[in-house]
XYZ file of C-alpha atoms in Angstrom:
114
model
C 52.995 7.238 99.801
C 51.694 10.845 100.726
C 51.868 14.088 98.887
C 54.126 16.753 100.342
C 52.158 19.193 102.402
C 48.950 17.240 102.106
C 49.294 15.715 105.531
C 50.895 18.476 107.350
C 49.999 19.189 111.076
C 46.963 21.578 111.049
C 48.669 23.137 114.209
C 51.371 24.526 111.789
C 48.701 26.357 109.638
C 47.112 27.709 112.690
C 50.267 29.018 113.911
C 51.238 30.507 110.614
C 48.000 32.396 110.190
C 47.479 33.254 113.986
C 44.224 31.287 113.882
C 42.642 33.696 111.263
C 40.452 32.619 108.466
C 41.282 33.206 104.724
C 41.865 36.888 103.911
C 38.902 39.168 103.162
C 40.667 40.643 100.024
C 39.690 39.131 96.955
C 42.722 37.112 96.002
C 42.076 34.944 92.958
C 44.083 32.096 92.100
C 45.726 34.034 89.175
C 46.098 37.419 90.911
C 49.708 38.555 90.377
C 51.699 39.581 93.439
C 54.893 41.756 93.344
C 57.225 42.522 96.076
C 57.677 46.236 96.840
C 60.454 45.939 99.389
C 62.937 43.648 101.006
C 62.116 41.481 103.843
C 62.386 43.174 107.363
C 63.291 41.848 110.850
C 60.636 39.849 112.590
C 59.100 38.407 109.376
C 58.256 34.620 109.251
C 60.453 32.497 106.866
C 57.263 32.063 104.631
C 56.853 35.751 104.388
C 60.541 36.189 103.371
C 60.036 33.452 100.822
C 57.030 35.281 99.424
C 58.959 38.582 99.115
C 61.897 36.783 97.447
C 59.625 34.777 95.126
C 57.565 37.825 94.020
C 60.474 39.972 92.721
C 58.836 39.057 89.443
C 55.072 38.803 89.246
C 53.882 35.514 90.651
C 50.424 34.146 90.845
C 48.806 33.314 94.191
C 48.383 29.680 93.221
C 52.269 29.539 92.302
C 53.034 30.908 95.736
C 50.917 28.452 97.562
C 52.391 25.654 95.594
C 56.011 26.714 96.039
C 55.451 27.010 99.825
C 53.303 23.844 99.996
C 50.566 25.670 101.711
C 46.755 25.448 101.217
C 45.642 28.530 99.262
C 43.585 29.819 102.085
C 46.694 29.960 104.284
C 48.907 31.482 101.725
C 46.132 34.309 101.233
C 46.259 35.231 104.876
C 50.081 35.640 104.706
C 49.625 37.712 101.430
C 46.930 39.912 103.246
C 49.388 40.761 105.997
C 52.083 41.641 103.505
C 49.670 43.696 101.506
C 48.450 45.622 104.675
C 52.135 46.392 105.588
C 52.837 47.661 102.082
C 55.409 44.889 101.138
C 53.581 43.759 98.085
C 51.160 45.002 95.451
C 48.631 42.906 93.759
C 47.436 42.942 90.215
C 44.017 41.340 89.634
C 43.470 39.243 86.603
C 41.968 40.859 83.579
C 38.298 41.342 83.895
C 35.552 40.290 81.372
C 35.163 43.974 80.307
C 38.902 44.080 79.482
C 38.645 40.851 77.353
C 38.751 40.780 73.540
C 35.600 41.552 71.632
C 33.721 39.115 69.541
C 35.036 40.619 66.248
C 38.766 40.033 67.247
C 37.930 36.590 68.406
C 36.278 35.844 64.928
C 39.361 37.269 62.955
C 41.471 34.887 65.174
C 39.273 31.877 64.232
C 39.329 32.703 60.494
C 43.091 32.933 60.603
C 43.460 29.658 62.290
C 41.175 27.997 59.789
C 43.494 29.189 56.922
C 46.309 27.414 58.467
């Protein structure tokens, strides 16, 4: 028994990406993608699916899983859509925006009281 997508023909991936390597943009697995417009003529079925899927914020890893594509192939498609202005991306929170130690300590104290 094989997993879906795992044994796909590599030629399909080459065709989808036009032979390009994974995107140079910094797409993290948890980067959120949001559609900014409807699909247009000439788009691939995968790009149309991405735009439909991302009406609500969707993580890169979820997009790749739903399309049954390797993350590298999905990021090439996402980069094309980003350059065309069809999507926007929201990077995950950085460490600088994370909670400070005092807040985490208060949460820990509260959990211990439970």
